[in-house]
């Protein structure tokens, strides 16, 4: 039994070392344990050292004051975190929030915080959680929103099709110019706009230009829903995925 106990203790120490190495050195995330006292005071029991690369939180020994988070967090997202923790503590559910932080040396950071509560006999609550850096994802999302707003507000018509040429999206300007609503054209081919003015060679040249990966620019005559002919300057570009398709 003594030999078995020694073996188990050794495996436990090795697992603890691996766990600590993981929490200290893997970039982009950190793990933590927090104790919340009955009076509401909160201190970190443990927090991975790689948090230094994520947040400007002083780590002069653990436990660390949870209030350090409040001083660097965006007020609105921090309040959401507080409410989520209160709700999770009462219901036993998981905390699942994205919190925005600011600080000298790290700039803006967005952390996806997930945590579970464990009520203790003395009335305190232990929280085990993980924080994942989602800053790049949030910035990409904000860029996409800006792009989407620009397309939506553009005065020129925008059409997006799939590789087969079927319409997936049109902006409001398209509806204003052609008279077709998005519901009427999504899933259909842009040939519904053909005016009959251009030859088959004109459209074949446009399509071959796109298939070669180039941008096609031309003046094109389309037909509105009411039959009226309209001339537009068209710029059509192919969009490729990471595999070049």
JSON list of C-alpha atoms in Angstrom, two decimals:
[
{"chain": "A", "resi": 1, "resn": "UNK", "atom": "CA", "xyz": [0.00, 0.00, 0.00]},
{"chain": "A", "resi": 2, "resn": "UNK", "atom": "CA", "xyz": [2.86, 2.39, 0.79]},
{"chain": "A", "resi": 3, "resn": "UNK", "atom": "CA", "xyz": [4.35, 1.78, -2.68]},
{"chain": "A", "resi": 4, "resn": "UNK", "atom": "CA", "xyz": [0.99, 2.38, -4.32]},
{"chain": "A", "resi": 5, "resn": "UNK", "atom": "CA", "xyz": [0.47, 5.57, -2.31]},
{"chain": "A", "resi": 6, "resn": "UNK", "atom": "CA", "xyz": [3.93, 6.81, -3.31]},
{"chain": "A", "resi": 7, "resn": "UNK", "atom": "CA", "xyz": [3.15, 6.09, -6.97]},
{"chain": "A", "resi": 8, "resn": "UNK", "atom": "CA", "xyz": [-0.16, 7.96, -6.80]},
{"chain": "A", "resi": 9, "resn": "UNK", "atom": "CA", "xyz": [1.46, 10.95, -5.09]},
{"chain": "A", "resi": 10, "resn": "UNK", "atom": "CA", "xyz": [4.17, 11.05, -7.76]},
{"chain": "A", "resi": 11, "resn": "UNK", "atom": "CA", "xyz": [1.58, 10.92, -10.55]},
{"chain": "A", "resi": 12, "resn": "UNK", "atom": "CA", "xyz": [-0.36, 13.69, -8.83]},
{"chain": "A", "resi": 13, "resn": "UNK", "atom": "CA", "xyz": [2.73, 15.91, -8.63]},
{"chain": "A", "resi": 14, "resn": "UNK", "atom": "CA", "xyz": [3.53, 15.26, -12.29]},
{"chain": "A", "resi": 15, "resn": "UNK", "atom": "CA", "xyz": [-0.04, 16.07, -13.31]},
{"chain": "A", "resi": 16, "resn": "UNK", "atom": "CA", "xyz": [0.08, 19.27, -11.27]},
{"chain": "A", "resi": 17, "resn": "UNK", "atom": "CA", "xyz": [3.32, 20.28, -13.01]},
{"chain": "A", "resi": 18, "resn": "UNK", "atom": "CA", "xyz": [1.81, 19.62, -16.42]},
{"chain": "A", "resi": 19, "resn": "UNK", "atom": "CA", "xyz": [-1.32, 21.54, -15.47]},
{"chain": "A", "resi": 20, "resn": "UNK", "atom": "CA", "xyz": [0.71, 24.50, -14.19]},
{"chain": "A", "resi": 21, "resn": "UNK", "atom": "CA", "xyz": [2.91, 24.50, -17.27]},
{"chain": "A", "resi": 22, "resn": "UNK", "atom": "CA", "xyz": [-0.19, 24.50, -19.45]},
{"chain": "A", "resi": 23, "resn": "UNK", "atom": "CA", "xyz": [-1.81, 27.37, -17.55]},
{"chain": "A", "resi": 24, "resn": "UNK", "atom": "CA", "xyz": [1.39, 29.40, -17.50]},
{"chain": "A", "resi": 25, "resn": "UNK", "atom": "CA", "xyz": [2.63, 28.98, -21.06]},
{"chain": "A", "resi": 26, "resn": "UNK", "atom": "CA", "xyz": [-0.22, 28.39, -23.51]},
{"chain": "A", "resi": 27, "resn": "UNK", "atom": "CA", "xyz": [-0.94, 31.79, -25.10]},
{"chain": "A", "resi": 28, "resn": "UNK", "atom": "CA", "xyz": [-4.37, 33.26, -25.55]},
{"chain": "A", "resi": 29, "resn": "UNK", "atom": "CA", "xyz": [-6.11, 31.90, -22.48]},
{"chain": "A", "resi": 30, "resn": "UNK", "atom": "CA", "xyz": [-5.84, 31.59, -18.72]},
{"chain": "A", "resi": 31, "resn": "UNK", "atom": "CA", "xyz": [-7.47, 29.53, -15.97]},
{"chain": "A", "resi": 32, "resn": "UNK", "atom": "CA", "xyz": [-8.35, 30.74, -12.52]},
{"chain": "A", "resi": 33, "resn": "UNK", "atom": "CA", "xyz": [-9.97, 29.94, -9.19]},
{"chain": "A", "resi": 34, "resn": "UNK", "atom": "CA", "xyz": [-11.75, 32.64, -7.22]},
{"chain": "A", "resi": 35, "resn": "UNK", "atom": "CA", "xyz": [-13.09, 32.64, -3.66]},
{"chain": "A", "resi": 36, "resn": "UNK", "atom": "CA", "xyz": [-16.15, 34.76, -2.97]},
{"chain": "A", "resi": 37, "resn": "UNK", "atom": "CA", "xyz": [-16.77, 35.39, 0.73]},
{"chain": "A", "resi": 38, "resn": "UNK", "atom": "CA", "xyz": [-20.29, 35.67, 2.24]},
{"chain": "A", "resi": 39, "resn": "UNK", "atom": "CA", "xyz": [-19.77, 39.45, 2.49]},
{"chain": "A", "resi": 40, "resn": "UNK", "atom": "CA", "xyz": [-19.11, 39.64, -1.26]},
{"chain": "A", "resi": 41, "resn": "UNK", "atom": "CA", "xyz": [-15.33, 40.10, -1.07]},
{"chain": "A", "resi": 42, "resn": "UNK", "atom": "CA", "xyz": [-13.54, 38.24, -3.86]},
{"chain": "A", "resi": 43, "resn": "UNK", "atom": "CA", "xyz": [-9.93, 37.15, -4.20]},
{"chain": "A", "resi": 44, "resn": "UNK", "atom": "CA", "xyz": [-8.16, 34.91, -6.67]},
{"chain": "A", "resi": 45, "resn": "UNK", "atom": "CA", "xyz": [-6.96, 31.66, -5.14]},
{"chain": "A", "resi": 46, "resn": "UNK", "atom": "CA", "xyz": [-5.13, 30.86, -8.35]},
{"chain": "A", "resi": 47, "resn": "UNK", "atom": "CA", "xyz": [-4.72, 32.52, -11.71]},
{"chain": "A", "resi": 48, "resn": "UNK", "atom": "CA", "xyz": [-2.51, 31.41, -14.58]},
{"chain": "A", "resi": 49, "resn": "UNK", "atom": "CA", "xyz": [0.60, 33.51, -15.03]},
{"chain": "A", "resi": 50, "resn": "UNK", "atom": "CA", "xyz": [-0.07, 34.00, -18.73]},
{"chain": "A", "resi": 51, "resn": "UNK", "atom": "CA", "xyz": [-2.82, 36.43, -17.69]},
{"chain": "A", "resi": 52, "resn": "UNK", "atom": "CA", "xyz": [0.00, 39.01, -17.66]},
{"chain": "A", "resi": 53, "resn": "UNK", "atom": "CA", "xyz": [-0.04, 38.87, -21.45]},
{"chain": "A", "resi": 54, "resn": "UNK", "atom": "CA", "xyz": [-3.80, 39.33, -21.55]},
{"chain": "A", "resi": 55, "resn": "UNK", "atom": "CA", "xyz": [-4.65, 41.85, -18.84]},
{"chain": "A", "resi": 56, "resn": "UNK", "atom": "CA", "xyz": [-2.85, 44.52, -16.81]},
{"chain": "A", "resi": 57, "resn": "UNK", "atom": "CA", "xyz": [-3.60, 42.74, -13.51]},
{"chain": "A", "resi": 58, "resn": "UNK", "atom": "CA", "xyz": [-0.96, 42.99, -10.75]},
{"chain": "A", "resi": 59, "resn": "UNK", "atom": "CA", "xyz": [0.13, 39.49, -9.75]},
{"chain": "A", "resi": 60, "resn": "UNK", "atom": "CA", "xyz": [2.34, 40.21, -6.76]},
{"chain": "A", "resi": 61, "resn": "UNK", "atom": "CA", "xyz": [1.51, 36.90, -5.21]},
{"chain": "A", "resi": 62, "resn": "UNK", "atom": "CA", "xyz": [-1.79, 35.07, -4.96]},
{"chain": "A", "resi": 63, "resn": "UNK", "atom": "CA", "xyz": [-4.45, 35.60, -3.70]},
{"chain": "A", "resi": 64, "resn": "UNK", "atom": "CA", "xyz": [-5.04, 38.64, -5.87]},
{"chain": "A", "resi": 65, "resn": "UNK", "atom": "CA", "xyz": [-7.80, 41.15, -5.41]},
{"chain": "A", "resi": 66, "resn": "UNK", "atom": "CA", "xyz": [-10.68, 40.64, -7.87]},
{"chain": "A", "resi": 67, "resn": "UNK", "atom": "CA", "xyz": [-11.17, 44.43, -7.79]},
{"chain": "A", "resi": 68, "resn": "UNK", "atom": "CA", "xyz": [-8.15, 44.68, -10.09]},
{"chain": "A", "resi": 69, "resn": "UNK", "atom": "CA", "xyz": [-10.43, 43.39, -12.82]},
{"chain": "A", "resi": 70, "resn": "UNK", "atom": "CA", "xyz": [-13.00, 46.08, -12.14]},
{"chain": "A", "resi": 71, "resn": "UNK", "atom": "CA", "xyz": [-10.37, 48.81, -12.50]},
{"chain": "A", "resi": 72, "resn": "UNK", "atom": "CA", "xyz": [-9.42, 47.63, -15.99]},
{"chain": "A", "resi": 73, "resn": "UNK", "atom": "CA", "xyz": [-12.76, 46.38, -17.29]},
{"chain": "A", "resi": 74, "resn": "UNK", "atom": "CA", "xyz": [-15.26, 48.26, -19.39]},
{"chain": "A", "resi": 75, "resn": "UNK", "atom": "CA", "xyz": [-18.04, 49.30, -17.01]},
{"chain": "A", "resi": 76, "resn": "UNK", "atom": "CA", "xyz": [-20.92, 47.95, -19.09]},
{"chain": "A", "resi": 77, "resn": "UNK", "atom": "CA", "xyz": [-19.42, 44.51, -19.78]},
{"chain": "A", "resi": 78, "resn": "UNK", "atom": "CA", "xyz": [-18.19, 44.26, -16.18]},
{"chain": "A", "resi": 79, "resn": "UNK", "atom": "CA", "xyz": [-21.74, 44.85, -14.93]},
{"chain": "A", "resi": 80, "resn": "UNK", "atom": "CA", "xyz": [-22.94, 42.06, -17.22]},
{"chain": "A", "resi": 81, "resn": "UNK", "atom": "CA", "xyz": [-20.30, 39.77, -15.71]},
{"chain": "A", "resi": 82, "resn": "UNK", "atom": "CA", "xyz": [-21.42, 40.68, -12.19]},
{"chain": "A", "resi": 83, "resn": "UNK", "atom": "CA", "xyz": [-25.06, 39.95, -13.00]},
{"chain": "A", "resi": 84, "resn": "UNK", "atom": "CA", "xyz": [-24.12, 36.68, -14.71]},
{"chain": "A", "resi": 85, "resn": "UNK", "atom": "CA", "xyz": [-22.12, 35.56, -11.67]},
{"chain": "A", "resi": 86, "resn": "UNK", "atom": "CA", "xyz": [-25.01, 36.39, -9.33]},
{"chain": "A", "resi": 87, "resn": "UNK", "atom": "CA", "xyz": [-27.46, 34.47, -11.52]},
{"chain": "A", "resi": 88, "resn": "UNK", "atom": "CA", "xyz": [-25.10, 31.49, -11.85]},
{"chain": "A", "resi": 89, "resn": "UNK", "atom": "CA", "xyz": [-24.50, 31.38, -8.10]},
{"chain": "A", "resi": 90, "resn": "UNK", "atom": "CA", "xyz": [-28.24, 31.30, -7.42]},
{"chain": "A", "resi": 91, "resn": "UNK", "atom": "CA", "xyz": [-29.18, 28.82, -10.15]},
{"chain": "A", "resi": 92, "resn": "UNK", "atom": "CA", "xyz": [-26.07, 26.67, -10.49]},
{"chain": "A", "resi": 93, "resn": "UNK", "atom": "CA", "xyz": [-25.74, 27.59, -14.17]},
{"chain": "A", "resi": 94, "resn": "UNK", "atom": "CA", "xyz": [-22.54, 28.52, -16.00]},
{"chain": "A", "resi": 95, "resn": "UNK", "atom": "CA", "xyz": [-21.21, 32.05, -16.46]},
{"chain": "A", "resi": 96, "resn": "UNK", "atom": "CA", "xyz": [-20.70, 32.70, -20.16]},
{"chain": "A", "resi": 97, "resn": "UNK", "atom": "CA", "xyz": [-19.82, 36.33, -20.90]},
{"chain": "A", "resi": 98, "resn": "UNK", "atom": "CA", "xyz": [-17.47, 38.36, -23.09]},
{"chain": "A", "resi": 99, "resn": "UNK", "atom": "CA", "xyz": [-15.78, 41.15, -21.14]},
{"chain": "A", "resi": 100, "resn": "UNK", "atom": "CA", "xyz": [-13.86, 44.11, -22.56]},
{"chain": "A", "resi": 101, "resn": "UNK", "atom": "CA", "xyz": [-10.70, 45.28, -20.78]},
{"chain": "A", "resi": 102, "resn": "UNK", "atom": "CA", "xyz": [-8.33, 48.21, -21.26]},
{"chain": "A", "resi": 103, "resn": "UNK", "atom": "CA", "xyz": [-4.91, 48.84, -19.77]},
{"chain": "A", "resi": 104, "resn": "UNK", "atom": "CA", "xyz": [-1.42, 50.20, -20.25]},
{"chain": "A", "resi": 105, "resn": "UNK", "atom": "CA", "xyz": [0.85, 47.86, -22.14]},
{"chain": "A", "resi": 106, "resn": "UNK", "atom": "CA", "xyz": [-1.86, 45.53, -23.45]},
{"chain": "A", "resi": 107, "resn": "UNK", "atom": "CA", "xyz": [-4.29, 47.90, -25.15]},
{"chain": "A", "resi": 108, "resn": "UNK", "atom": "CA", "xyz": [-7.83, 46.68, -25.60]},
{"chain": "A", "resi": 109, "resn": "UNK", "atom": "CA", "xyz": [-8.63, 43.06, -24.81]},
{"chain": "A", "resi": 110, "resn": "UNK", "atom": "CA", "xyz": [-11.82, 41.02, -25.08]},
{"chain": "A", "resi": 111, "resn": "UNK", "atom": "CA", "xyz": [-11.99, 37.89, -22.92]},
{"chain": "A", "resi": 112, "resn": "UNK", "atom": "CA", "xyz": [-14.60, 35.16, -23.20]},
{"chain": "A", "resi": 113, "resn": "UNK", "atom": "CA", "xyz": [-15.17, 34.23, -19.56]},
{"chain": "A", "resi": 114, "resn": "UNK", "atom": "CA", "xyz": [-16.70, 30.89, -18.59]},
{"chain": "A", "resi": 115, "resn": "UNK", "atom": "CA", "xyz": [-17.02, 29.86, -14.97]},
{"chain": "A", "resi": 116, "resn": "UNK", "atom": "CA", "xyz": [-18.83, 27.48, -12.62]},
{"chain": "A", "resi": 117, "resn": "UNK", "atom": "CA", "xyz": [-19.68, 28.10, -8.96]},
{"chain": "A", "resi": 118, "resn": "UNK", "atom": "CA", "xyz": [-19.13, 25.67, -6.07]},
{"chain": "A", "resi": 119, "resn": "UNK", "atom": "CA", "xyz": [-20.89, 26.64, -2.80]},
{"chain": "A", "resi": 120, "resn": "UNK", "atom": "CA", "xyz": [-18.83, 25.90, 0.34]},
{"chain": "A", "resi": 121, "resn": "UNK", "atom": "CA", "xyz": [-20.01, 24.85, 3.84]},
{"chain": "A", "resi": 122, "resn": "UNK", "atom": "CA", "xyz": [-18.76, 28.12, 5.37]},
{"chain": "A", "resi": 123, "resn": "UNK", "atom": "CA", "xyz": [-21.04, 30.14, 3.07]},
{"chain": "A", "resi": 124, "resn": "UNK", "atom": "CA", "xyz": [-18.35, 31.15, 0.63]},
{"chain": "A", "resi": 125, "resn": "UNK", "atom": "CA", "xyz": [-18.34, 30.23, -3.07]},
{"chain": "A", "resi": 126, "resn": "UNK", "atom": "CA", "xyz": [-15.46, 28.90, -5.12]},
{"chain": "A", "resi": 127, "resn": "UNK", "atom": "CA", "xyz": [-15.42, 29.77, -8.80]},
{"chain": "A", "resi": 128, "resn": "UNK", "atom": "CA", "xyz": [-13.44, 27.77, -11.36]},
{"chain": "A", "resi": 129, "resn": "UNK", "atom": "CA", "xyz": [-13.13, 29.51, -14.67]},
{"chain": "A", "resi": 130, "resn": "UNK", "atom": "CA", "xyz": [-11.32, 30.08, -17.91]},
{"chain": "A", "resi": 131, "resn": "UNK", "atom": "CA", "xyz": [-10.67, 33.26, -19.86]},
{"chain": "A", "resi": 132, "resn": "UNK", "atom": "CA", "xyz": [-10.05, 33.01, -23.61]},
{"chain": "A", "resi": 133, "resn": "UNK", "atom": "CA", "xyz": [-8.67, 35.92, -25.61]},
{"chain": "A", "resi": 134, "resn": "UNK", "atom": "CA", "xyz": [-11.20, 36.65, -28.37]},
{"chain": "A", "resi": 135, "resn": "UNK", "atom": "CA", "xyz": [-9.84, 40.11, -29.21]},
{"chain": "A", "resi": 136, "resn": "UNK", "atom": "CA", "xyz": [-8.96, 39.21, -32.80]},
{"chain": "A", "resi": 137, "resn": "UNK", "atom": "CA", "xyz": [-12.40, 37.67, -33.32]},
{"chain": "A", "resi": 138, "resn": "UNK", "atom": "CA", "xyz": [-14.16, 40.74, -31.90]},
{"chain": "A", "resi": 139, "resn": "UNK", "atom": "CA", "xyz": [-12.11, 43.10, -34.06]},
{"chain": "A", "resi": 140, "resn": "UNK", "atom": "CA", "xyz": [-12.82, 40.99, -37.15]},
{"chain": "A", "resi": 141, "resn": "UNK", "atom": "CA", "xyz": [-16.52, 41.03, -36.24]},
{"chain": "A", "resi": 142, "resn": "UNK", "atom": "CA", "xyz": [-16.47, 44.82, -35.89]},
{"chain": "A", "resi": 143, "resn": "UNK", "atom": "CA", "xyz": [-14.74, 45.15, -39.26]},
{"chain": "A", "resi": 144, "resn": "UNK", "atom": "CA", "xyz": [-17.37, 42.92, -40.83]},
{"chain": "A", "resi": 145, "resn": "UNK", "atom": "CA", "xyz": [-20.12, 45.05, -39.31]},
{"chain": "A", "resi": 146, "resn": "UNK", "atom": "CA", "xyz": [-18.54, 48.20, -40.74]},
{"chain": "A", "resi": 147, "resn": "UNK", "atom": "CA", "xyz": [-18.28, 46.55, -44.15]},
{"chain": "A", "resi": 148, "resn": "UNK", "atom": "CA", "xyz": [-21.86, 45.34, -43.93]},
{"chain": "A", "resi": 149, "resn": "UNK", "atom": "CA", "xyz": [-23.10, 48.83, -43.02]},
{"chain": "A", "resi": 150, "resn": "UNK", "atom": "CA", "xyz": [-21.12, 50.34, -45.89]},
{"chain": "A", "resi": 151, "resn": "UNK", "atom": "CA", "xyz": [-22.65, 47.87, -48.35]},
{"chain": "A", "resi": 152, "resn": "UNK", "atom": "CA", "xyz": [-26.15, 48.36, -46.93]},
{"chain": "A", "resi": 153, "resn": "UNK", "atom": "CA", "xyz": [-25.87, 52.16, -47.14]},
{"chain": "A", "resi": 154, "resn": "UNK", "atom": "CA", "xyz": [-24.16, 52.28, -50.55]},
{"chain": "A", "resi": 155, "resn": "UNK", "atom": "CA", "xyz": [-26.03, 54.21, -53.24]},
{"chain": "A", "resi": 156, "resn": "UNK", "atom": "CA", "xyz": [-24.81, 51.73, -55.85]},
{"chain": "A", "resi": 157, "resn": "UNK", "atom": "CA", "xyz": [-26.40, 48.31, -56.23]},
{"chain": "A", "resi": 158, "resn": "UNK", "atom": "CA", "xyz": [-24.45, 45.38, -54.79]},
{"chain": "A", "resi": 159, "resn": "UNK", "atom": "CA", "xyz": [-25.07, 41.76, -55.78]},
{"chain": "A", "resi": 160, "resn": "UNK", "atom": "CA", "xyz": [-23.34, 38.73, -54.25]},
{"chain": "A", "resi": 161, "resn": "UNK", "atom": "CA", "xyz": [-23.68, 35.35, -55.93]},
{"chain": "A", "resi": 162, "resn": "UNK", "atom": "CA", "xyz": [-22.40, 31.84, -55.26]},
{"chain": "A", "resi": 163, "resn": "UNK", "atom": "CA", "xyz": [-19.94, 30.07, -57.55]},
{"chain": "A", "resi": 164, "resn": "UNK", "atom": "CA", "xyz": [-22.78, 28.93, -59.81]},
{"chain": "A", "resi": 165, "resn": "UNK", "atom": "CA", "xyz": [-23.95, 32.51, -60.26]},
{"chain": "A", "resi": 166, "resn": "UNK", "atom": "CA", "xyz": [-27.06, 32.26, -58.10]},
{"chain": "A", "resi": 167, "resn": "UNK", "atom": "CA", "xyz": [-27.84, 35.41, -56.13]},
{"chain": "A", "resi": 168, "resn": "UNK", "atom": "CA", "xyz": [-27.22, 35.19, -52.38]},
{"chain": "A", "resi": 169, "resn": "UNK", "atom": "CA", "xyz": [-27.51, 38.85, -51.39]},
{"chain": "A", "resi": 170, "resn": "UNK", "atom": "CA", "xyz": [-28.58, 42.23, -52.77]},
{"chain": "A", "resi": 171, "resn": "UNK", "atom": "CA", "xyz": [-28.42, 45.56, -50.96]},
{"chain": "A", "resi": 172, "resn": "UNK", "atom": "CA", "xyz": [-31.26, 48.09, -50.62]},
{"chain": "A", "resi": 173, "resn": "UNK", "atom": "CA", "xyz": [-29.88, 50.17, -53.51]},
{"chain": "A", "resi": 174, "resn": "UNK", "atom": "CA", "xyz": [-30.36, 47.17, -55.82]},
{"chain": "A", "resi": 175, "resn": "UNK", "atom": "CA", "xyz": [-34.05, 47.14, -54.93]},
{"chain": "A", "resi": 176, "resn": "UNK", "atom": "CA", "xyz": [-34.35, 50.88, -55.44]},
{"chain": "A", "resi": 177, "resn": "UNK", "atom": "CA", "xyz": [-32.64, 50.74, -58.85]},
{"chain": "A", "resi": 178, "resn": "UNK", "atom": "CA", "xyz": [-34.13, 47.54, -60.30]},
{"chain": "A", "resi": 179, "resn": "UNK", "atom": "CA", "xyz": [-37.51, 47.36, -58.56]},
{"chain": "A", "resi": 180, "resn": "UNK", "atom": "CA", "xyz": [-36.84, 43.77, -57.44]},
{"chain": "A", "resi": 181, "resn": "UNK", "atom": "CA", "xyz": [-36.96, 42.95, -53.73]},
{"chain": "A", "resi": 182, "resn": "UNK", "atom": "CA", "xyz": [-34.36, 40.67, -52.19]},
{"chain": "A", "resi": 183, "resn": "UNK", "atom": "CA", "xyz": [-36.98, 37.96, -51.73]},
{"chain": "A", "resi": 184, "resn": "UNK", "atom": "CA", "xyz": [-37.73, 38.02, -55.46]},
{"chain": "A", "resi": 185, "resn": "UNK", "atom": "CA", "xyz": [-34.15, 37.53, -56.62]},
{"chain": "A", "resi": 186, "resn": "UNK", "atom": "CA", "xyz": [-32.27, 35.52, -53.97]},
{"chain": "A", "resi": 187, "resn": "UNK", "atom": "CA", "xyz": [-31.60, 32.05, -55.37]},
{"chain": "A", "resi": 188, "resn": "UNK", "atom": "CA", "xyz": [-32.06, 33.23, -58.94]},
{"chain": "A", "resi": 189, "resn": "UNK", "atom": "CA", "xyz": [-29.50, 34.03, -61.62]},
{"chain": "A", "resi": 190, "resn": "UNK", "atom": "CA", "xyz": [-28.71, 37.69, -62.47]},
{"chain": "A", "resi": 191, "resn": "UNK", "atom": "CA", "xyz": [-29.85, 36.93, -66.01]},
{"chain": "A", "resi": 192, "resn": "UNK", "atom": "CA", "xyz": [-33.31, 38.04, -64.86]},
{"chain": "A", "resi": 193, "resn": "UNK", "atom": "CA", "xyz": [-31.89, 41.55, -65.41]},
{"chain": "A", "resi": 194, "resn": "UNK", "atom": "CA", "xyz": [-30.83, 40.87, -69.02]},
{"chain": "A", "resi": 195, "resn": "UNK", "atom": "CA", "xyz": [-31.98, 43.61, -71.33]},
{"chain": "A", "resi": 196, "resn": "UNK", "atom": "CA", "xyz": [-31.39, 41.80, -74.63]},
{"chain": "A", "resi": 197, "resn": "UNK", "atom": "CA", "xyz": [-29.03, 44.60, -75.67]},
{"chain": "A", "resi": 198, "resn": "UNK", "atom": "CA", "xyz": [-25.80, 42.66, -75.19]},
{"chain": "A", "resi": 199, "resn": "UNK", "atom": "CA", "xyz": [-24.63, 39.67, -77.18]},
{"chain": "A", "resi": 200, "resn": "UNK", "atom": "CA", "xyz": [-23.88, 36.20, -75.81]},
{"chain": "A", "resi": 201, "resn": "UNK", "atom": "CA", "xyz": [-20.17, 36.94, -76.36]},
{"chain": "A", "resi": 202, "resn": "UNK", "atom": "CA", "xyz": [-20.45, 39.93, -73.99]},
{"chain": "A", "resi": 203, "resn": "UNK", "atom": "CA", "xyz": [-21.63, 37.75, -71.10]},
{"chain": "A", "resi": 204, "resn": "UNK", "atom": "CA", "xyz": [-19.22, 34.91, -71.91]},
{"chain": "A", "resi": 205, "resn": "UNK", "atom": "CA", "xyz": [-16.31, 37.36, -71.81]},
{"chain": "A", "resi": 206, "resn": "UNK", "atom": "CA", "xyz": [-17.50, 38.70, -68.45]},
{"chain": "A", "resi": 207, "resn": "UNK", "atom": "CA", "xyz": [-17.78, 35.18, -67.02]},
{"chain": "A", "resi": 208, "resn": "UNK", "atom": "CA", "xyz": [-14.39, 34.05, -68.35]},
{"chain": "A", "resi": 209, "resn": "UNK", "atom": "CA", "xyz": [-12.77, 37.15, -66.86]},
{"chain": "A", "resi": 210, "resn": "UNK", "atom": "CA", "xyz": [-14.16, 36.23, -63.44]},
{"chain": "A", "resi": 211, "resn": "UNK", "atom": "CA", "xyz": [-13.13, 32.58, -63.74]},
{"chain": "A", "resi": 212, "resn": "UNK", "atom": "CA", "xyz": [-9.56, 33.71, -64.49]},
{"chain": "A", "resi": 213, "resn": "UNK", "atom": "CA", "xyz": [-9.53, 35.58, -61.15]},
{"chain": "A", "resi": 214, "resn": "UNK", "atom": "CA", "xyz": [-9.69, 39.05, -62.64]},
{"chain": "A", "resi": 215, "resn": "UNK", "atom": "CA", "xyz": [-12.07, 41.96, -62.11]},
{"chain": "A", "resi": 216, "resn": "UNK", "atom": "CA", "xyz": [-14.53, 42.65, -64.91]},
{"chain": "A", "resi": 217, "resn": "UNK", "atom": "CA", "xyz": [-15.45, 46.30, -65.52]},
{"chain": "A", "resi": 218, "resn": "UNK", "atom": "CA", "xyz": [-17.95, 47.35, -68.13]},
{"chain": "A", "resi": 219, "resn": "UNK", "atom": "CA", "xyz": [-20.96, 49.49, -68.90]},
{"chain": "A", "resi": 220, "resn": "UNK", "atom": "CA", "xyz": [-24.00, 47.27, -68.91]},
{"chain": "A", "resi": 221, "resn": "UNK", "atom": "CA", "xyz": [-27.65, 47.72, -69.78]},
{"chain": "A", "resi": 222, "resn": "UNK", "atom": "CA", "xyz": [-30.11, 45.97, -67.47]},
{"chain": "A", "resi": 223, "resn": "UNK", "atom": "CA", "xyz": [-33.87, 45.74, -67.45]},
{"chain": "A", "resi": 224, "resn": "UNK", "atom": "CA", "xyz": [-35.86, 46.82, -64.40]},
{"chain": "A", "resi": 225, "resn": "UNK", "atom": "CA", "xyz": [-38.80, 44.81, -63.08]},
{"chain": "A", "resi": 226, "resn": "UNK", "atom": "CA", "xyz": [-41.17, 47.27, -64.79]},
{"chain": "A", "resi": 227, "resn": "UNK", "atom": "CA", "xyz": [-39.39, 46.73, -68.12]},
{"chain": "A", "resi": 228, "resn": "UNK", "atom": "CA", "xyz": [-37.51, 50.04, -68.17]},
{"chain": "A", "resi": 229, "resn": "UNK", "atom": "CA", "xyz": [-33.93, 49.85, -69.46]},
{"chain": "A", "resi": 230, "resn": "UNK", "atom": "CA", "xyz": [-31.16, 51.23, -67.25]},
{"chain": "A", "resi": 231, "resn": "UNK", "atom": "CA", "xyz": [-27.47, 51.69, -67.98]},
{"chain": "A", "resi": 232, "resn": "UNK", "atom": "CA", "xyz": [-24.99, 51.04, -65.15]},
{"chain": "A", "resi": 233, "resn": "UNK", "atom": "CA", "xyz": [-21.25, 50.99, -64.73]},
{"chain": "A", "resi": 234, "resn": "UNK", "atom": "CA", "xyz": [-20.54, 47.49, -63.44]},
{"chain": "A", "resi": 235, "resn": "UNK", "atom": "CA", "xyz": [-17.48, 46.25, -61.54]},
{"chain": "A", "resi": 236, "resn": "UNK", "atom": "CA", "xyz": [-17.61, 42.51, -60.85]},
{"chain": "A", "resi": 237, "resn": "UNK", "atom": "CA", "xyz": [-14.93, 40.70, -58.84]},
{"chain": "A", "resi": 238, "resn": "UNK", "atom": "CA", "xyz": [-14.43, 37.06, -57.84]},
{"chain": "A", "resi": 239, "resn": "UNK", "atom": "CA", "xyz": [-13.98, 36.19, -54.14]},
{"chain": "A", "resi": 240, "resn": "UNK", "atom": "CA", "xyz": [-11.85, 33.18, -53.20]},
{"chain": "A", "resi": 241, "resn": "UNK", "atom": "CA", "xyz": [-11.69, 31.12, -50.02]},
{"chain": "A", "resi": 242, "resn": "UNK", "atom": "CA", "xyz": [-8.45, 30.08, -48.29]},
{"chain": "A", "resi": 243, "resn": "UNK", "atom": "CA", "xyz": [-8.14, 27.09, -50.63]},
{"chain": "A", "resi": 244, "resn": "UNK", "atom": "CA", "xyz": [-8.37, 29.33, -53.69]},
{"chain": "A", "resi": 245, "resn": "UNK", "atom": "CA", "xyz": [-11.85, 28.17, -54.69]}
]
